[in-house]
Amino acid sequence: MAESGKGASNDKIQNLIAARKSLKLSLEKSKSLGLALGKAGPRLDEINQRLPSLEASVRPIRADKDALVAVGGHINRAVGPAAAVLKVFDAVHGLEKSLLSDPRNDLPGYLSVLKRLEEALKFLGENCGLAIQWLEDIVEYLEDNSVADEKYLSNLKKCLRELQNDDERSRLDGGLLDAALDKLEGEFRRLLAEHSVPLEMSSSSADEQAAAIAPSQLPVAVIQKLQAILGRLIANNRLEKCISIYVDVRSSNVRSSLQALNLDYLEISIAEFNDVQSIEGYIAQWGKHLEFAVKHLFEAEYKLCNDVFERIGLDVWMGCFAKIAAQAGILAFLQFGKTVTESKNDPIKLLKLLDIFASLNKLRLDFNRLFGGAACAEIQNLTRDLIKSVIDGAAEIFWELLVQVELQRKIPPPADGGVPRPVTFVTEYCNKLLGDDYKPILTHVLHIHRSWKHEKFQDKLLVKEMLSIIKAIELNLETWMKSYEDNTLSNFFAMNNHYHLYKHLKGTKLGEILGDSWLREHEQYKDYYAAIFLRDSWGKLPSHLSREGLILFSGGRATARDLVKKRLKTFNEAFDEMYNKQSNWVVPDRDLREKTSQLIVQSVVPVYRSYMQNYGPLVEQEGNSSSKYAKYSVQSLEQMLSSLFLPKPGRYGSFKVNRRVSDKFDNGVPALHRAASAIV
């Protein structure tokens, strides 16, 4: 029993040892399997990544047999158009060297190559869509029949969508067309600039040059080149850029031509002058310069625009010309005229407005022809506005003249007894208005002004108004004569002014209207008042040299000497008083002054000479005191009398208005009133 128990115990130990070995072996196998599994993970990932490409590679093999058979035809149909497009595309890039060269070297060849490029791009534009459509069809077939990989097909679709985009298709030439067109625009500008030469001239030669209208300033060969370039640029929607270049170059050329005329005065504003007189000289220049610009420069530009753009259409070249005219300076000419119309009113302004109207009327046909198109609407509007302002302003000033003359009666007459400035001004002014230079223009202006009011105008209205003005002057003279406190000065004033009316209206248009009887009447008035003036002034001097009592005197030499002294002293005092008073008086007219002085000399000097010859020795014996009585020699007395009535320098001008004349009314005082009061 003991041995059997011992044997059983040994069996259990053996079993435990065997189990331990089995477990150890299992652990080692598990460890080895774990290591193997750890190494197999990355390999599985790599296989997993390669599976899609492997699947795509074997997909055609897995695809339906009929689909695989048909796919070849689809591909051939798509590749044909695409290959043609690619061939043309390669040809386009073959033109790159020629089109990036300078067009001036061979303009016809350059334009020919450019046209080939346009045709190639047109082919690409028309056929790219067809090729893309065929490619889209094959992609769709591949997708529907699972013949190609989805990712690959997705990339193909994206590329095709980009090709369908117009912006992408426009870059098929790599920007070559735009570069070539830019070069053509540069050549267009170069041709214009090199053959647009400003005229060499001076302001003094403008009159002569205005008489001749220059032909086109560009050679025919150059015009033909410009037209050829225009054809290609217009075909590529670049007409506006061409016009911009043309206007820029040609308007700059016209401005350069006008610079020699010194046209800075065109920029004068209302604030820069007080009245028309300050720019009177510029207005005369303005008419000549405007005529030169229109008949010479703008006429040439008008013809040249027609020559260059005639194949495009009337609207185009007329619009081009309108821009050149506006930018070159026609608007500045019109604005200057408008500035004159907006200046302060005075009589001189009427003449200047008539000058402006005459210049515009002289160019009326030229303006209508050159600027009559719809494109010149701005120039037309400014011209109409200027003409209306000129006519309205001239009519207003003319019909106010009578009122202004009548208002002169309120001012005092000149203290020197001369001719008042308003009288000299108005007589000369009326003669100018009735002269051959201004009467037709004034009549035309007043006729238009009345027609705007639906009223009639006749020449007799102009004559009637002038006669009313002269009548007003006569009434002014009568009023001024009565306002002098010194009757002698009043007669002297009347002599001066009646002679002025007679002399300065005789032989004139106004004098013809007034008539010979009117002129003779004023001449007679002059003689009448001259006689009274002499009688009441210098004619009284000889009475102081009376010989009464000297011839029959028997009282001795001393008494005779005293009587001569007394009479000479009285004569000297009267002479000095009269001379001092009248030395400030003036006779503006030289003939009247010399005649009046001669009459005075004849009235005084012979009597004085005779008296001094007979009785002067009595006084001369007094020695030093003799000069007190024999104060004047005959020569000095005659010289003094001959120097009387000389006008002061600058006192009497010819047809000028005082610079202070400005607005028609200033504090209720008219312009002529201010002109007169400024010099009285």
XYZ file of C-alpha atoms in Angstrom:
680
model
C 0.000 0.000 0.000
C 2.831 2.233 0.776
C 4.531 1.622 -2.511
C 1.302 2.237 -4.430
C 0.907 5.629 -2.759
C 4.449 6.605 -3.570
C 3.987 5.703 -7.186
C 0.881 7.857 -7.451
C 2.773 10.828 -6.092
C 5.504 10.464 -8.679
C 2.955 10.431 -11.482
C 1.491 13.737 -10.321
C 4.884 15.376 -10.284
C 5.582 14.184 -13.759
C 2.279 15.544 -14.943
C 3.064 18.920 -13.456
C 6.442 18.997 -15.124
C 4.862 18.101 -18.448
C 2.205 20.783 -18.025
C 4.902 23.318 -17.192
C 6.820 22.494 -20.358
C 3.649 22.644 -22.409
C 2.800 26.061 -21.013
C 6.332 27.332 -21.603
C 6.220 26.113 -25.161
C 2.817 27.800 -25.685
C 4.180 31.049 -24.315
C 7.145 30.951 -26.640
C 4.867 30.280 -29.630
C 2.559 33.116 -28.591
C 5.532 35.430 -28.293
C 6.770 34.425 -31.724
C 3.274 34.871 -33.178
C 3.000 38.320 -31.570
C 6.301 39.352 -33.103
C 5.192 38.062 -36.491
C 1.880 39.921 -36.241
C 3.745 43.108 -35.315
C 5.836 42.829 -38.450
C 2.830 42.035 -40.660
C 0.905 45.287 -39.775
C 2.949 47.768 -41.921
C 2.993 45.322 -44.778
C -0.779 45.135 -44.665
C -0.986 48.934 -44.710
C 1.307 49.079 -47.767
C -0.810 46.473 -49.515
C -3.947 48.422 -48.635
C -2.471 51.587 -50.195
C -1.526 49.808 -53.394
C -4.891 48.155 -53.800
C -6.701 51.159 -55.521
C -4.024 51.508 -58.204
C -3.939 47.805 -58.642
C -7.709 47.810 -58.879
C -7.576 50.678 -61.481
C -4.989 48.752 -63.462
C -7.043 45.629 -63.601
C -10.361 47.503 -64.047
C -10.211 47.458 -67.916
C -9.631 43.716 -67.615
C -12.646 43.474 -65.342
C -14.733 45.781 -67.556
C -17.340 44.482 -69.901
C -15.812 43.084 -73.069
C -18.120 45.066 -75.372
C -17.274 48.308 -73.562
C -13.572 47.645 -73.955
C -14.022 47.000 -77.632
C -16.001 50.259 -78.202
C -13.678 52.522 -76.230
C -11.100 52.649 -79.048
C -13.519 54.337 -81.474
C -14.490 56.940 -78.900
C -10.865 57.777 -78.237
C -10.033 58.081 -81.938
C -12.942 60.477 -82.525
C -11.843 62.680 -79.610
C -8.146 62.677 -80.376
C -8.582 63.826 -84.013
C -10.009 67.305 -83.310
C -7.754 67.689 -80.290
C -4.715 66.927 -82.390
C -5.773 69.537 -84.983
C -6.189 72.132 -82.253
C -2.774 71.309 -80.845
C -1.249 71.640 -84.299
C -2.710 75.148 -84.748
C -1.677 76.009 -81.214
C 1.901 75.095 -82.074
C 1.623 77.281 -85.207
C 0.496 80.233 -83.063
C 3.619 80.033 -80.978
C 5.623 79.856 -84.176
C 4.468 83.440 -84.965
C 5.755 84.796 -81.681
C 9.171 85.951 -82.926
C 7.709 87.940 -85.823
C 5.003 89.576 -83.756
C 7.360 90.645 -80.993
C 9.582 92.498 -83.484
C 9.280 96.235 -84.337
C 6.417 96.856 -86.827
C 8.221 99.826 -88.415
C 10.764 97.486 -90.039
C 8.119 95.831 -92.231
C 4.626 97.052 -91.461
C 2.851 95.148 -94.297
C 4.612 91.918 -93.282
C 3.817 92.521 -89.633
C 0.148 93.099 -90.404
C 0.102 89.951 -92.529
C 1.532 87.835 -89.699
C -0.902 89.434 -87.272
C -3.780 88.515 -89.519
C -2.554 84.905 -89.578
C -2.530 84.971 -85.791
C -6.082 86.291 -85.746
C -7.178 83.518 -88.120
C -5.418 80.885 -85.997
C -7.032 82.175 -82.836
C -10.363 82.247 -84.600
C -9.860 78.576 -85.557
C -8.921 77.735 -81.992
C -11.918 79.640 -80.695
C -14.252 77.798 -83.020
C -12.705 74.298 -82.669
C -11.554 74.160 -79.073
C -15.140 73.768 -78.043
C -15.649 70.853 -80.430
C -12.469 69.127 -79.263
C -13.447 69.636 -75.641
C -16.900 68.232 -76.367
C -15.381 65.068 -77.873
C -13.081 64.726 -74.888
C -16.025 65.155 -72.543
C -17.843 62.403 -74.420
C -14.981 59.916 -73.985
C -14.669 60.802 -70.304
C -18.392 60.270 -69.883
C -18.125 56.895 -71.686
C -15.213 55.807 -69.501
C -17.100 56.844 -66.416
C -20.361 55.145 -67.389
C -18.637 51.889 -68.247
C -16.192 51.942 -65.331
C -13.316 51.667 -67.752
C -11.088 54.199 -65.968
C -10.296 55.187 -62.436
C -12.709 57.671 -60.808
C -9.921 59.891 -59.492
C -8.321 60.032 -62.900
C -11.648 60.868 -64.467
C -12.222 63.591 -61.866
C -8.944 65.267 -62.811
C -9.887 65.085 -66.497
C -13.237 66.724 -65.811
C -11.555 69.566 -63.917
C -9.169 70.260 -66.801
C -12.011 70.262 -69.324
C -14.056 72.672 -67.206
C -11.107 75.077 -67.100
C -10.749 74.898 -70.886
C -14.434 75.720 -71.257
C -13.816 78.968 -69.328
C -13.472 81.920 -71.766
C -10.696 83.467 -69.718
C -8.666 80.306 -69.955
C -9.300 79.966 -73.691
C -8.300 83.608 -74.254
C -4.872 82.787 -72.897
C -4.296 80.093 -75.489
C -1.966 82.494 -77.354
C -0.027 83.320 -74.206
C -0.926 87.039 -74.519
C 0.745 87.249 -77.932
C -2.207 89.002 -79.587
C -2.369 91.736 -76.942
C 1.373 92.264 -77.177
C 1.178 92.576 -80.970
C -1.747 95.039 -80.745
C 0.153 97.111 -78.198
C 3.057 97.334 -80.625
C 0.698 98.425 -83.387
C -0.699 101.161 -81.158
C 2.854 102.295 -80.488
C 3.549 102.387 -84.224
C 0.305 104.338 -84.770
C 1.441 106.940 -82.234
C 4.982 107.056 -83.660
C 3.780 107.678 -87.210
C 1.523 110.480 -86.024
C 4.091 112.081 -83.734
C 6.948 112.018 -86.253
C 4.842 113.647 -88.960
C 2.900 116.091 -86.741
C 5.172 119.132 -86.804
C 3.970 122.445 -85.290
C 3.917 125.372 -87.698
C 6.886 127.690 -87.496
C 5.417 131.153 -87.308
C 5.216 134.346 -85.304
C 2.240 136.318 -84.138
C 2.930 138.913 -86.845
C 2.646 136.310 -89.589
C -0.741 135.006 -88.502
C -2.619 137.369 -90.815
C -0.748 136.226 -93.901
C -0.924 132.553 -92.964
C -4.646 132.772 -92.289
C -5.223 133.687 -95.907
C -4.067 130.262 -97.095
C -5.672 127.000 -95.990
C -3.025 124.335 -95.615
C -3.504 120.883 -97.159
C -3.319 117.706 -95.114
C -0.211 117.845 -92.960
C 0.520 114.090 -93.315
C 1.944 112.444 -96.455
C -0.350 110.079 -98.322
C 1.947 107.127 -97.577
C 1.704 107.818 -93.851
C -2.092 108.096 -94.012
C -2.234 104.745 -95.782
C -0.119 103.150 -93.059
C -2.348 104.654 -90.368
C -5.429 103.288 -92.119
C -3.850 99.821 -92.390
C -3.041 99.832 -88.678
C -6.538 101.063 -87.896
C -8.005 98.146 -89.793
C -6.288 95.582 -87.582
C -6.874 97.495 -84.336
C -10.542 98.034 -85.103
C -10.908 94.318 -85.876
C -9.705 93.694 -82.325
C -11.986 96.266 -80.633
C -9.306 98.922 -80.124
C -10.882 101.829 -82.020
C -11.367 103.976 -78.917
C -7.705 103.603 -78.003
C -6.732 104.664 -81.546
C -8.946 107.738 -81.331
C -7.472 108.597 -77.945
C -3.940 108.402 -79.356
C -4.880 110.412 -82.447
C -6.607 113.154 -80.445
C -3.735 113.358 -77.979
C -1.057 113.766 -80.665
C -2.944 116.073 -83.038
C -4.446 118.359 -80.397
C -1.001 118.727 -78.840
C 0.358 119.651 -82.268
C -2.296 122.354 -82.768
C -1.631 123.774 -79.304
C 2.080 123.936 -80.091
C 1.303 125.796 -83.312
C -0.797 128.330 -81.411
C 1.800 128.934 -78.698
C 3.703 131.324 -80.970
C 0.669 133.622 -80.959
C 0.983 134.363 -77.218
C -2.553 133.383 -76.294
C -2.134 133.781 -72.538
C -4.780 136.501 -72.644
C -7.412 133.815 -73.291
C -7.064 132.783 -69.651
C -8.014 136.232 -68.306
C -10.941 136.062 -65.915
C -13.555 138.648 -64.970
C -11.742 139.315 -61.716
C -8.559 140.307 -63.540
C -9.857 143.455 -65.218
C -12.275 146.229 -64.332
C -13.469 147.216 -67.787
C -13.046 146.385 -71.448
C -10.341 149.035 -71.913
C -7.903 146.950 -69.902
C -8.112 144.188 -72.536
C -9.091 146.314 -75.542
C -5.936 145.393 -77.452
C -6.462 141.709 -76.803
C -9.926 141.794 -78.383
C -8.467 142.924 -81.714
C -5.895 140.131 -81.499
C -8.617 137.668 -80.530
C -10.464 138.177 -83.814
C -7.322 137.669 -85.907
C -6.156 134.672 -83.899
C -9.587 133.022 -83.990
C -9.773 133.443 -87.762
C -6.306 131.976 -88.143
C -7.090 129.019 -85.874
C -10.366 128.219 -87.635
C -9.381 128.789 -91.256
C -5.878 127.401 -91.012
C -5.413 124.929 -88.155
C -8.866 123.500 -87.508
C -9.625 123.376 -91.216
C -6.506 121.236 -91.713
C -7.446 118.965 -88.797
C -10.956 118.592 -90.165
C -9.594 117.400 -93.498
C -7.003 115.135 -91.907
C -9.582 113.436 -89.666
C -11.635 112.737 -92.764
C -8.592 111.366 -94.607
C -7.536 109.016 -91.806
C -10.932 107.819 -90.551
C -13.087 108.124 -93.686
C -13.443 104.329 -94.064
C -14.844 103.991 -90.570
C -17.727 106.430 -90.802
C -18.784 110.075 -90.463
C -19.678 109.853 -86.781
C -16.255 108.509 -85.887
C -14.094 111.094 -87.624
C -16.392 113.980 -86.716
C -16.248 112.891 -83.090
C -12.474 112.689 -83.330
C -12.272 116.191 -84.802
C -14.588 117.578 -82.119
C -12.278 116.285 -79.389
C -9.216 117.759 -81.098
C -10.882 121.161 -81.488
C -12.005 121.193 -77.864
C -8.636 120.141 -76.466
C -6.614 122.344 -78.824
C -8.228 125.597 -77.682
C -11.466 126.511 -79.495
C -13.312 126.472 -76.171
C -10.793 128.932 -74.707
C -11.430 131.331 -77.613
C -15.183 131.182 -77.022
C -14.811 131.546 -73.266
C -12.698 134.674 -73.699
C -15.465 136.241 -75.766
C -17.967 135.279 -73.079
C -15.738 136.888 -70.445
C -15.825 140.168 -72.385
C -19.624 140.088 -72.480
C -19.711 139.588 -68.706
C -17.443 142.574 -68.000
C -18.800 145.883 -66.739
C -20.749 147.959 -69.237
C -19.345 151.123 -70.764
C -19.600 152.724 -74.241
C -16.261 151.311 -75.391
C -17.590 147.862 -74.629
C -20.247 148.328 -77.329
C -17.557 148.726 -79.978
C -15.701 145.683 -78.694
C -18.880 143.612 -78.697
C -19.459 144.655 -82.289
C -15.875 143.607 -83.089
C -16.538 140.195 -81.555
C -19.796 139.836 -83.465
C -18.076 140.809 -86.719
C -15.391 138.172 -86.177
C -17.930 135.457 -85.393
C -20.192 136.471 -88.262
C -17.235 136.390 -90.651
C -16.555 132.811 -89.589
C -20.211 131.752 -89.496
C -20.042 129.475 -92.544
C -16.783 127.940 -91.351
C -18.242 127.300 -87.890
C -21.360 125.691 -89.352
C -19.309 123.421 -91.587
C -16.575 122.464 -89.141
C -18.569 122.341 -85.908
C -22.064 121.596 -87.212
C -22.101 117.898 -86.355
C -23.685 116.325 -83.288
C -20.231 115.576 -81.882
C -19.535 119.335 -81.590
C -22.599 120.022 -79.421
C -20.517 121.679 -76.686
C -18.841 124.030 -79.174
C -22.215 124.839 -80.745
C -23.792 125.615 -77.372
C -20.920 127.886 -76.314
C -20.982 129.676 -79.666
C -24.740 130.285 -79.512
C -24.455 131.467 -75.932
C -21.632 133.840 -76.869
C -23.524 135.307 -79.834
C -26.646 135.839 -77.734
C -24.645 137.552 -74.981
C -22.900 139.772 -77.542
C -26.147 140.845 -79.199
C -28.021 141.394 -75.934
C -25.109 143.339 -74.438
C -24.586 145.529 -77.511
C -28.287 146.370 -77.813
C -28.533 147.199 -74.119
C -25.577 149.606 -74.211
C -26.726 151.266 -77.440
C -30.248 152.021 -76.258
C -28.857 153.391 -72.963
C -26.570 155.932 -74.667
C -29.209 158.682 -74.871
C -30.081 158.322 -71.200
C -26.424 158.539 -70.215
C -25.888 161.685 -72.308
C -28.942 163.354 -70.787
C -27.661 162.659 -67.292
C -24.501 164.669 -68.029
C -26.466 167.909 -67.556
C -26.322 167.424 -63.826
C -22.551 167.749 -63.712
C -20.758 171.124 -63.696
C -19.033 172.316 -66.885
C -15.214 172.356 -67.089
C -13.602 175.191 -65.152
C -11.199 175.885 -68.016
C -13.991 176.614 -70.511
C -12.848 173.817 -72.794
C -14.856 171.074 -74.458
C -16.226 168.586 -71.910
C -14.936 165.075 -72.332
C -18.452 163.645 -72.865
C -18.943 166.006 -75.830
C -15.712 164.996 -77.571
C -16.302 161.379 -76.728
C -19.905 161.175 -77.866
C -19.364 163.017 -81.153
C -16.458 160.770 -82.093
C -18.328 157.759 -80.749
C -21.449 158.428 -82.801
C -19.334 158.963 -85.898
C -17.687 155.616 -85.337
C -21.036 153.896 -84.936
C -22.247 155.478 -88.176
C -19.016 154.782 -90.051
C -18.563 152.095 -92.672
C -16.816 149.821 -90.172
C -19.493 149.712 -87.494
C -22.830 150.802 -88.937
C -23.501 147.567 -90.911
C -22.551 145.481 -87.884
C -24.615 147.553 -85.453
C -27.595 147.474 -87.817
C -27.282 143.701 -88.133
C -27.060 143.273 -84.360
C -30.060 145.509 -83.642
C -32.048 143.776 -86.378
C -31.381 140.365 -84.817
C -32.164 141.658 -81.337
C -35.503 143.077 -82.465
C -36.336 139.884 -84.371
C -35.929 137.883 -81.171
C -38.670 140.060 -79.719
C -40.733 139.660 -82.900
C -40.252 143.346 -83.656
C -39.064 145.026 -86.845
C -35.968 147.204 -87.080
C -35.360 149.848 -89.738
C -32.239 151.894 -90.441
C -34.104 155.107 -89.663
C -34.335 154.015 -86.023
C -30.551 154.062 -85.801
C -30.352 157.513 -87.412
C -33.164 158.801 -85.221
C -31.362 157.635 -82.099
C -28.152 159.371 -83.170
C -29.977 162.627 -83.828
C -31.579 162.388 -80.393
C -28.140 161.988 -78.836
C -26.783 165.076 -80.626
C -29.847 167.062 -79.602
C -29.224 165.993 -76.019
C -25.640 167.261 -76.308
C -26.901 170.634 -77.534
C -29.234 170.871 -74.558
C -26.341 169.931 -72.280
C -24.270 172.793 -73.725
C -27.045 175.284 -73.127
C -27.397 174.092 -69.539
C -23.675 174.247 -68.901
C -23.390 177.765 -70.380
C -25.987 179.045 -67.950
C -24.229 177.467 -64.991
C -21.117 179.708 -65.306
C -21.095 182.723 -63.008
C -18.543 184.480 -65.232
C -20.257 185.566 -68.462
C -16.925 185.891 -70.235
C -16.078 182.278 -69.431
C -19.574 181.232 -70.511
C -19.051 182.873 -73.916
C -15.587 181.365 -74.156
C -17.058 177.921 -73.411
C -19.781 178.420 -76.038
C -17.186 179.453 -78.638
C -15.149 176.289 -77.981
C -18.049 173.856 -78.079
C -19.946 175.249 -81.055
C -16.718 175.194 -83.034
C -16.068 171.612 -81.908
C -19.489 170.492 -83.153
C -18.974 172.298 -86.434
C -15.425 171.145 -87.159
C -15.589 167.575 -85.887
C -18.917 166.751 -87.508
C -18.307 168.453 -90.826
C -17.520 165.905 -93.518
C -18.547 162.972 -91.332
C -21.435 160.520 -91.595
C -23.129 162.199 -88.672
C -22.524 165.643 -90.186
C -24.178 164.518 -93.436
C -27.240 163.420 -91.485
C -27.395 166.693 -89.538
C -27.086 168.740 -92.732
C -25.141 171.798 -93.882
C -27.566 174.277 -92.352
C -27.050 172.695 -88.908
C -23.271 172.895 -89.326
C -23.363 176.538 -90.538
C -25.538 177.440 -87.595
C -22.910 176.174 -85.151
C -20.160 177.937 -87.087
C -22.118 181.173 -86.794
C -22.658 180.560 -83.091
C -18.905 180.150 -82.733
C -18.251 183.484 -84.430
C -20.943 185.194 -82.368
C -19.668 184.002 -79.005
C -16.038 184.620 -80.003
C -16.870 188.232 -80.810
C -18.682 188.718 -77.497
C -15.804 187.071 -75.614
C -13.260 189.398 -77.212
C -15.429 192.480 -76.744
C -16.092 191.838 -73.060
C -12.530 190.873 -72.128
C -9.454 191.796 -74.164
C -11.361 194.344 -76.184
C -11.596 196.564 -73.075
C -7.842 196.806 -72.539
C -7.094 199.461 -75.212
C -9.459 201.881 -73.465
C -6.970 202.046 -70.568
C -4.386 203.521 -72.944
C -6.395 206.570 -73.843
C -4.537 209.561 -75.354
C -7.124 211.982 -74.170
C -5.536 214.979 -72.553
C -2.050 214.127 -73.685
C -2.024 215.681 -77.102
C -3.453 219.061 -76.076
C -1.887 219.024 -72.679
C 0.013 222.260 -71.911
C 0.855 221.786 -68.272
C 4.384 220.451 -68.791
C 6.193 217.124 -69.109
C 5.920 216.232 -65.434
C 2.160 216.326 -65.506
C 2.089 214.356 -68.775
C 4.428 211.807 -67.287
C 2.177 211.316 -64.274
C -0.851 210.803 -66.480
C 0.969 208.204 -68.643
C 2.155 206.398 -65.496
C -1.364 206.265 -64.159
C -2.802 204.903 -67.400
C -0.013 202.337 -67.841
C -0.484 201.181 -64.276
C -4.212 200.743 -64.853
C -3.502 198.890 -68.105
C -0.967 196.605 -66.433
C -3.316 195.785 -63.582
C -6.171 195.003 -65.951
C -3.885 192.964 -68.215
C -2.408 190.967 -65.327
C -5.823 190.239 -63.869
C -7.217 189.108 -67.213
C -4.107 187.156 -68.184
C -3.909 185.343 -64.846
C -7.567 184.404 -65.031
C -7.485 183.233 -68.639
C -4.101 181.522 -68.458
C -5.955 178.495 -67.053
C -8.495 178.520 -69.848
C -7.981 176.289 -72.855
C -8.917 176.145 -76.501
C -8.444 172.450 -77.469
C -8.553 173.061 -81.213
C -5.281 174.430 -82.551
C -6.823 176.392 -85.427
C -9.349 178.078 -83.184
C -6.678 178.729 -80.556
C -4.321 180.374 -83.037
C -7.107 182.459 -84.549
C -8.382 183.562 -81.133
C -4.876 184.464 -79.957
C -4.300 186.384 -83.177
C -7.485 188.408 -82.673
C -6.472 189.208 -79.112
C -3.008 190.252 -80.253
C -4.503 192.418 -82.998
C -6.843 193.974 -80.482
C -4.208 194.806 -77.879
C -0.658 194.839 -79.221
C -0.934 197.535 -81.981
C -2.520 199.971 -79.519
C 0.097 199.156 -76.892
C 2.948 199.491 -79.403
C 1.739 202.885 -80.605
C 1.186 204.105 -77.070
C 4.625 203.032 -75.925
C 6.277 204.541 -78.969
C 4.657 207.880 -78.284
C 4.648 208.014 -74.509
C 7.017 205.340 -73.385
C 10.048 207.661 -73.342
C 8.338 209.774 -70.664
C 8.303 206.797 -68.351
C 11.642 205.353 -69.380
C 13.371 208.521 -68.184
C 12.442 207.543 -64.629
C 15.374 205.112 -64.496
C 14.930 202.193 -62.150
C 11.271 202.941 -61.519
C 10.449 202.843 -65.218
C 9.910 199.041 -65.165
C 7.076 199.566 -62.742
C 5.068 201.272 -65.457
C 6.658 200.037 -68.681
C 6.244 196.537 -67.305
C 5.993 194.723 -70.634
C 7.835 195.179 -73.836
C 5.818 194.891 -77.021
C 7.511 191.567 -77.802
C 6.877 190.046 -74.353
C 3.271 191.181 -74.400
C 2.719 189.626 -77.822
C 4.447 186.411 -76.742
C 2.291 186.119 -73.625
C -0.912 186.633 -75.550
C 0.149 184.133 -78.220
C 0.784 181.445 -75.589
C -2.684 181.621 -74.090
C -5.208 178.759 -74.061
C -2.766 175.899 -74.576
C -4.276 172.577 -73.441
C -2.638 170.749 -70.587
C -0.726 167.569 -71.551
C -3.028 164.532 -71.593
C -6.102 166.666 -70.971
C -7.753 165.926 -74.289
C -7.307 162.474 -75.781
C -8.998 160.925 -78.752
C -11.781 158.501 -78.148
C -10.718 157.222 -74.760
C -12.803 156.737 -71.681
C -11.434 157.250 -68.219
C -10.263 153.974 -66.723
C -12.650 154.446 -63.841
C -15.570 153.946 -66.171
C -16.933 150.554 -65.274
C -20.475 149.523 -64.659
C -23.415 151.144 -66.398
C -24.623 152.452 -63.066
C -22.571 152.868 -59.933
C -24.556 154.274 -57.022
C -27.051 155.562 -59.576
C -24.474 157.497 -61.634
C -24.062 156.384 -65.254
C -20.704 155.615 -66.813
C -20.444 158.731 -68.987
C -21.205 160.867 -65.955
C -18.287 159.393 -64.083
C -16.031 159.811 -67.112
C -16.833 163.503 -67.344
C -16.619 164.272 -63.647
C -13.254 162.557 -63.476
C -11.656 165.094 -65.794
C -13.592 168.300 -65.145
